Amino acid sequence: MDLTIDVNIPQIESSSYPIFINDETIAKLKETLDEKTQGKKRLVIFSQKVYKLYGKILNFDKKEIFILKDGENQKTLKNFQKIIEKAISLQLSRKDVIIAIGGGVVGDMSGFVASSYMRGIEYIQVPTTLLACVDSSVGGKTAIDMPNGKNYVGAFYQPSAVYINTNFLKTLDEKQYKSGFGEVIKYAFIEKSCNCSENYNLLEYLQTNKENYEKREDEFLCKIIEICLNLKASVVSQDEKEAGLRKILNLGHTFGHAIEEITKYKRYTHGYGVVQGLMYIFNYALNNGFCDKKYYDKAFTLMNIYGYHPDKFCFINKKKVMQLMKTDKKSDSTTLTLIVPSQEKVVVEHKIDKTQELTFSVNYQN
Ligand code: GLY
């Protein structure tokens, strides 16, 4: 399997880049990276976990490497400064390159460093988690966190290329793998709203492929990554900076982020938070007449097939979730924008007054 997807962003000159998806050996990936960066100085930012597993085979010069510990709590200003200092010590110039090898944390941090070091240098994404493969490594959202919120400081800054190798996904622990799948499920519910020329029927494909998911079968992995990224590329090429359409990628995220924050990024990984967010928003959609019970049931059945069950999430304090949602950076001083499922695979934007009580129940109707 060897696929290439092009992301074209017409709004910015020279902001088109390829995403390569394959299952070649990691040693071959290293050769490709060496070829592509020949003649340039490099700063390679590794996730600690990935470095332990693949550091030897990827065999970069130790001097080029910065290892970032794993976890959302590493996306700090302090680590940002350390990495900038490393770039300075390597005497990186604007002609050089940063390579990010890891999950969303490494990708977000590396992209933000690349966007600001000398007002911007090239960076390459090598996502190693399912979540980073299907979402965060593509689209140019880069950021670090602040005490008052996740991704509070950042930039839209596109990579020059993304190299996805499904071998990395074989060594993910079950929790990480399942977390990434939360974002895959999200795409199933927004497919028609992405305005993509292809009709993938991701929802139906997922309904019948649980076994391949469990086996982490290469063809299955390449296919779901290809579908998700084609959908994402379609959205980002129409709206890079989230002025409109790109907001649909946040389905489930407003509740999801709030839930992650309440549990201090410890209890739930991002993808788990997103699936919980999907359950809340489907509930909201049903209670407020956006979607019918048939679609609601279909959505819950899919989430249940993949082992996500709402009964585990019911304890979360509804008032606190609402309070946090209202301070979400996607809301302004008076309104909160929710992305809400309506018809099958279609979502709509719904603005609500912040003073209004949200109507959703935490006792899901299954
Ligand atoms: N993860 C959502 C986006 O890239 O817009």
Coordinates of C-alpha atoms and ligand atoms in Angstrom, one line a residue:
M1 CA 0.0 0.0 0.0
D2 CA 1.5 3.3 -1.1
L3 CA -0.7 6.4 -1.2
T4 CA -0.2 10.1 -1.7
I5 CA -2.8 12.8 -0.8
D6 CA -2.2 16.4 -1.7
V7 CA -3.3 19.2 0.6
N8 CA -3.9 22.4 -1.4
I9 CA -4.4 25.6 0.3
P10 CA -5.3 28.2 -2.3
Q11 CA -5.3 31.1 0.1
I12 CA -1.5 30.9 0.7
E13 CA 1.2 30.8 -1.9
S14 CA 3.3 27.6 -1.8
S15 CA 1.1 26.0 0.8
S16 CA 0.5 22.7 -0.9
Y17 CA 2.0 19.6 0.5
P18 CA 1.9 15.9 0.2
I19 CA 0.9 13.3 2.7
F20 CA 2.5 9.9 2.1
I21 CA 0.8 6.9 3.6
N22 CA 2.5 3.4 3.4
D23 CA 3.6 0.4 5.4
E24 CA 7.2 0.3 4.3
T25 CA 9.9 -0.5 6.9
I26 CA 11.0 2.2 9.4
A27 CA 14.5 1.9 8.1
K28 CA 13.2 2.8 4.6
L29 CA 11.3 5.8 6.1
K30 CA 14.6 7.0 7.6
E31 CA 16.3 6.8 4.2
T32 CA 13.4 8.8 2.7
L33 CA 13.8 11.5 5.4
D34 CA 17.5 11.6 4.9
E35 CA 17.0 12.1 1.1
K36 CA 14.4 14.8 1.6
T37 CA 16.5 16.8 4.1
Q38 CA 19.8 16.4 2.4
G39 CA 22.1 19.4 2.8
K40 CA 20.0 20.9 5.6
K41 CA 20.6 21.1 9.3
R42 CA 17.9 19.3 11.2
L43 CA 16.3 19.4 14.6
V44 CA 14.5 16.2 15.2
I45 CA 11.8 16.4 18.0
F46 CA 10.9 12.9 19.2
S47 CA 8.3 11.7 21.6
Q48 CA 10.0 9.9 24.5
K49 CA 8.0 6.7 23.9
V50 CA 8.7 6.6 20.2
Y51 CA 12.4 7.3 20.8
K52 CA 12.7 4.4 23.1
L53 CA 11.0 2.1 20.6
Y54 CA 12.4 3.4 17.3
G55 CA 15.4 5.6 18.2
K56 CA 18.0 3.0 17.2
I57 CA 16.4 2.1 13.9
L58 CA 15.8 5.8 13.0
N59 CA 19.4 6.4 13.9
F60 CA 19.5 10.2 13.8
D61 CA 22.7 11.9 15.1
K62 CA 22.2 12.4 18.8
K63 CA 23.1 16.1 18.5
E64 CA 20.1 16.7 16.3
I65 CA 17.6 15.2 18.7
F66 CA 15.3 16.8 21.3
I67 CA 13.3 14.3 23.3
L68 CA 9.9 15.5 24.6
K69 CA 8.2 13.6 27.4
D70 CA 4.8 12.3 26.6
G71 CA 1.5 13.9 27.7
E72 CA -0.6 17.0 27.1
N73 CA 1.1 18.6 30.1
Q74 CA 4.3 18.8 28.1
K75 CA 3.0 21.5 25.7
T76 CA 4.3 24.2 27.9
L77 CA 6.0 27.6 27.4
K78 CA 9.0 26.2 29.3
N79 CA 9.4 23.3 26.8
F80 CA 8.9 25.7 23.9
Q81 CA 11.8 27.8 25.2
K82 CA 14.0 24.7 25.6
I83 CA 13.4 23.6 22.1
I84 CA 14.1 27.1 20.7
E85 CA 17.3 27.1 22.6
K86 CA 18.2 23.7 21.1
A87 CA 17.5 25.2 17.6
I88 CA 19.8 28.1 18.4
S89 CA 22.5 25.8 19.7
L90 CA 22.3 23.8 16.4
Q91 CA 22.5 27.2 14.5
L92 CA 19.5 26.4 12.5
S93 CA 18.7 29.0 9.8
R94 CA 15.6 29.6 7.8
K95 CA 16.9 27.2 5.2
D96 CA 16.9 24.3 7.6
V97 CA 14.2 21.9 8.9
I98 CA 12.5 20.6 11.9
I99 CA 11.2 17.0 11.9
A100 CA 8.5 16.0 14.4
I101 CA 8.3 12.3 15.2
G102 CA 5.5 11.4 17.6
G103 CA 1.9 12.0 18.4
G104 CA -0.2 15.2 18.7
V105 CA 1.8 16.7 21.5
V106 CA 5.1 16.5 19.6
G107 CA 3.4 17.6 16.4
D108 CA 1.6 20.6 18.0
M109 CA 4.8 21.7 19.8
S110 CA 7.1 21.2 16.8
G111 CA 4.8 23.0 14.5
F112 CA 4.6 26.0 16.8
V113 CA 8.4 26.1 17.2
A114 CA 8.7 26.0 13.4
S115 CA 6.2 28.8 13.0
S116 CA 8.0 31.1 15.3
Y117 CA 11.7 30.3 15.1
M118 CA 13.2 33.0 12.9
R119 CA 9.6 33.8 11.8
G120 CA 9.1 30.4 10.4
I121 CA 11.2 27.5 9.1
E122 CA 10.2 24.3 7.3
Y123 CA 8.9 21.3 9.3
I124 CA 8.0 17.8 8.5
Q125 CA 5.4 15.7 10.4
V126 CA 6.0 12.0 11.1
P127 CA 2.9 11.1 13.1
T128 CA 3.2 7.9 15.1
T129 CA -0.2 7.7 16.8
L130 CA -3.5 7.0 15.1
L131 CA -4.9 10.3 16.3
A132 CA -2.0 12.3 14.9
C133 CA -2.2 10.3 11.6
V134 CA -5.9 11.1 11.0
D135 CA -6.1 14.6 12.5
S136 CA -3.4 16.7 14.2
S137 CA -0.5 16.2 11.8
V138 CA -2.4 17.7 8.9
G139 CA -4.0 21.1 8.6
G140 CA -1.4 23.3 10.2
K141 CA -2.9 23.8 13.7
T142 CA 0.0 24.2 16.0
A143 CA -0.1 25.2 19.6
I144 CA 1.0 25.0 23.2
D145 CA -1.2 25.1 26.3
M146 CA -1.5 27.9 28.9
P147 CA -2.8 27.4 32.5
N148 CA -6.2 28.8 31.4
G149 CA -6.7 26.5 28.5
K150 CA -5.6 24.0 26.0
N151 CA -4.0 25.3 22.7
Y152 CA -4.2 28.8 23.9
V153 CA -1.1 30.1 22.1
G154 CA -0.4 28.9 18.6
A155 CA -0.4 29.5 14.9
F156 CA -1.8 28.1 11.6
Y157 CA 1.4 26.9 10.0
Q158 CA 1.4 24.1 7.5
P159 CA 4.1 21.4 7.3
S160 CA 6.1 20.8 4.1
A161 CA 5.2 17.1 4.1
V162 CA 3.6 14.4 6.2
Y163 CA 5.0 10.9 6.3
I164 CA 2.6 8.3 7.7
N165 CA 3.9 4.8 8.3
T166 CA 1.4 2.3 9.6
N167 CA 4.1 0.2 11.3
F168 CA 4.2 2.8 14.2
L169 CA 0.5 2.0 14.9
K170 CA 1.3 -1.7 15.6
T171 CA 3.2 -0.8 18.8
L172 CA 0.6 1.7 20.2
D173 CA -0.9 0.6 23.5
E174 CA -4.6 -0.2 23.4
K175 CA -5.6 3.0 25.1
Q176 CA -3.7 5.2 22.5
Y177 CA -5.0 3.2 19.6
K178 CA -8.6 3.4 20.8
S179 CA -8.1 7.1 21.5
G180 CA -7.2 7.8 17.9
F181 CA -10.1 5.9 16.7
G182 CA -12.4 8.4 18.4
E183 CA -11.4 10.9 15.8
V184 CA -12.0 8.4 13.0
I185 CA -15.6 7.9 14.3
K186 CA -16.0 11.7 14.3
Y187 CA -15.3 11.8 10.5
A188 CA -18.0 9.2 9.9
F189 CA -20.5 11.7 11.3
I190 CA -19.4 14.7 9.3
E191 CA -18.6 13.1 5.9
K192 CA -21.3 14.7 3.8
S193 CA -20.6 18.2 5.3
C194 CA -16.9 18.1 4.2
N195 CA -17.9 18.8 0.5
C196 CA -15.5 16.2 -0.7
S197 CA -15.9 15.0 -4.3
E198 CA -15.6 11.3 -3.2
N199 CA -18.4 9.4 -1.5
Y200 CA -16.6 7.1 1.0
N201 CA -19.4 5.9 3.2
L202 CA -17.1 5.8 6.2
L203 CA -19.9 5.1 8.6
E204 CA -21.0 1.9 6.8
Y205 CA -17.4 0.8 6.3
L206 CA -16.7 1.1 10.0
Q207 CA -19.9 -0.8 10.8
T208 CA -18.5 -3.9 9.2
N209 CA -14.8 -3.7 9.9
K210 CA -14.4 -4.2 13.7
E211 CA -12.3 -7.3 13.2
N212 CA -9.8 -5.5 10.9
Y213 CA -9.7 -2.7 13.5
E214 CA -8.8 -5.2 16.2
K215 CA -6.1 -6.9 14.1
R216 CA -4.7 -3.4 13.1
E217 CA -4.7 -4.8 9.6
D218 CA -2.5 -2.6 7.2
E219 CA -5.1 -2.3 4.5
F220 CA -7.7 -1.2 7.0
L221 CA -5.4 1.3 8.6
C222 CA -4.3 2.8 5.3
K223 CA -7.9 3.0 4.2
I224 CA -9.3 4.8 7.2
I225 CA -6.3 7.2 7.3
E226 CA -6.8 7.9 3.6
I227 CA -10.5 8.6 4.0
C228 CA -10.1 10.8 7.1
L229 CA -7.3 12.8 5.5
N230 CA -9.1 13.2 2.2
L231 CA -12.0 14.6 4.1
K232 CA -9.8 16.8 6.2
A233 CA -7.8 18.0 3.2
S234 CA -11.1 19.0 1.5
V235 CA -12.2 21.0 4.5
V236 CA -8.8 22.7 5.2
S237 CA -8.4 23.6 1.5
Q238 CA -11.7 25.5 1.7
D239 CA -11.1 27.1 5.0
E240 CA -7.6 27.0 6.4
K241 CA -8.2 29.4 9.3
E242 CA -11.5 28.1 10.7
A243 CA -13.6 31.1 9.6
G244 CA -16.5 28.8 8.7
L245 CA -16.4 25.2 7.3
R246 CA -13.4 24.0 9.3
K247 CA -15.5 24.3 12.5
I248 CA -17.2 21.0 11.6
L249 CA -13.9 19.2 12.5
N250 CA -14.7 20.2 16.1
L251 CA -17.8 17.9 16.3
G252 CA -17.7 16.5 19.8
H253 CA -14.8 18.7 20.8
T254 CA -16.5 21.4 22.8
F255 CA -17.9 18.9 25.3
G256 CA -14.8 16.7 24.8
H257 CA -12.3 19.5 25.7
A258 CA -14.3 20.4 28.8
I259 CA -14.4 16.8 30.0
E260 CA -10.7 16.4 29.4
E261 CA -10.0 19.6 31.4
I262 CA -12.3 18.6 34.3
T263 CA -10.4 15.3 34.6
K264 CA -7.0 17.2 34.2
Y265 CA -6.0 15.4 31.1
K266 CA -5.3 12.3 33.2
R267 CA -8.4 10.2 33.1
Y268 CA -9.1 10.5 29.4
T269 CA -7.0 10.7 26.3
H270 CA -8.1 13.3 23.7
G271 CA -9.9 10.7 21.5
Y272 CA -11.8 9.3 24.5
G273 CA -12.8 12.9 25.4
V274 CA -14.0 13.4 21.8
V275 CA -16.2 10.3 21.8
Q276 CA -17.8 11.3 25.1
G277 CA -18.3 14.7 23.5
L278 CA -20.0 13.0 20.5
M279 CA -22.3 11.2 22.9
Y280 CA -23.2 14.4 24.6
I281 CA -23.8 16.3 21.3
F282 CA -25.9 13.5 19.8
N283 CA -28.0 13.6 23.0
Y284 CA -28.3 17.4 22.6
A285 CA -29.2 17.0 19.0
L286 CA -32.0 14.5 19.8
N287 CA -33.4 16.5 22.7
N288 CA -33.5 19.7 20.6
G289 CA -34.9 18.2 17.4
F290 CA -31.8 18.4 15.2
C291 CA -31.6 14.6 14.5
D292 CA -34.1 11.8 14.7
K293 CA -34.0 8.8 16.9
K294 CA -33.1 6.5 14.0
Y295 CA -29.9 8.3 13.3
Y296 CA -29.2 8.7 17.0
D297 CA -29.4 5.0 17.5
K298 CA -27.2 4.3 14.4
A299 CA -24.5 6.6 15.8
F300 CA -24.6 5.0 19.3
T301 CA -24.6 1.5 17.8
L302 CA -21.4 2.4 15.9
M303 CA -19.7 3.9 19.0
N304 CA -20.8 0.8 21.0
I305 CA -19.4 -1.6 18.4
Y306 CA -16.0 -0.1 19.0
G307 CA -16.3 -0.4 22.8
Y308 CA -17.4 3.1 23.8
H309 CA -20.2 3.0 26.3
P310 CA -21.9 6.1 27.7
D311 CA -22.6 4.6 31.1
K312 CA -19.0 5.1 32.1
F313 CA -19.2 8.8 31.6
C314 CA -22.4 9.7 33.4
F315 CA -20.8 10.8 36.6
I316 CA -19.4 14.0 35.1
N317 CA -20.8 17.1 36.6
K318 CA -23.1 18.7 34.1
K319 CA -22.9 22.3 35.5
K320 CA -19.1 22.2 35.4
V321 CA -19.0 21.0 31.8
M322 CA -21.3 23.8 30.8
Q323 CA -19.2 26.4 32.7
L324 CA -16.1 25.2 30.9
M325 CA -17.8 25.1 27.5
K326 CA -18.7 28.7 27.9
T327 CA -15.1 29.7 28.3
D328 CA -14.0 27.6 25.3
K329 CA -11.9 29.7 22.9
K330 CA -14.3 28.9 20.1
S331 CA -17.0 31.0 21.9
D332 CA -17.2 34.8 21.9
S333 CA -18.5 37.0 24.7
T334 CA -22.2 36.3 24.1
T335 CA -22.5 33.2 22.0
L336 CA -21.2 29.6 22.0
T337 CA -21.0 27.8 18.7
L338 CA -21.9 24.2 18.7
I339 CA -21.5 21.8 15.8
V340 CA -24.5 19.6 15.9
P341 CA -25.4 16.4 14.0
S342 CA -28.6 16.7 11.9
Q343 CA -29.2 14.3 9.1
E344 CA -27.0 11.2 8.5
K345 CA -23.3 12.3 8.1
V346 CA -24.3 16.0 8.1
V347 CA -23.7 18.5 10.8
V348 CA -24.9 22.1 11.3
E349 CA -23.6 25.1 13.1
H350 CA -25.8 26.1 16.0
K351 CA -25.2 29.4 17.9
I352 CA -26.5 29.6 21.4
D353 CA -26.8 32.4 23.8
K354 CA -24.4 31.9 26.7
T355 CA -26.9 32.7 29.3
Q356 CA -29.2 30.0 28.0
E357 CA -29.4 26.7 29.8
L358 CA -28.2 23.8 27.6
T359 CA -30.6 21.0 27.3
F360 CA -28.9 17.7 27.3
S361 CA -29.2 14.7 29.5
V362 CA -26.5 12.7 31.0
N363 CA -28.7 9.6 31.2
Y364 CA -28.5 8.6 27.6
Q365 CA -31.5 7.2 25.8
N366 CA -30.3 4.0 24.2
Ligands
GLY1 N1 -8.5 19.1 14.8 C1 -9.4 20.0 14.2 C2 -8.8 20.8 13.1 O1 -7.7 20.5 12.6 O2 -9.4 21.8 12.7

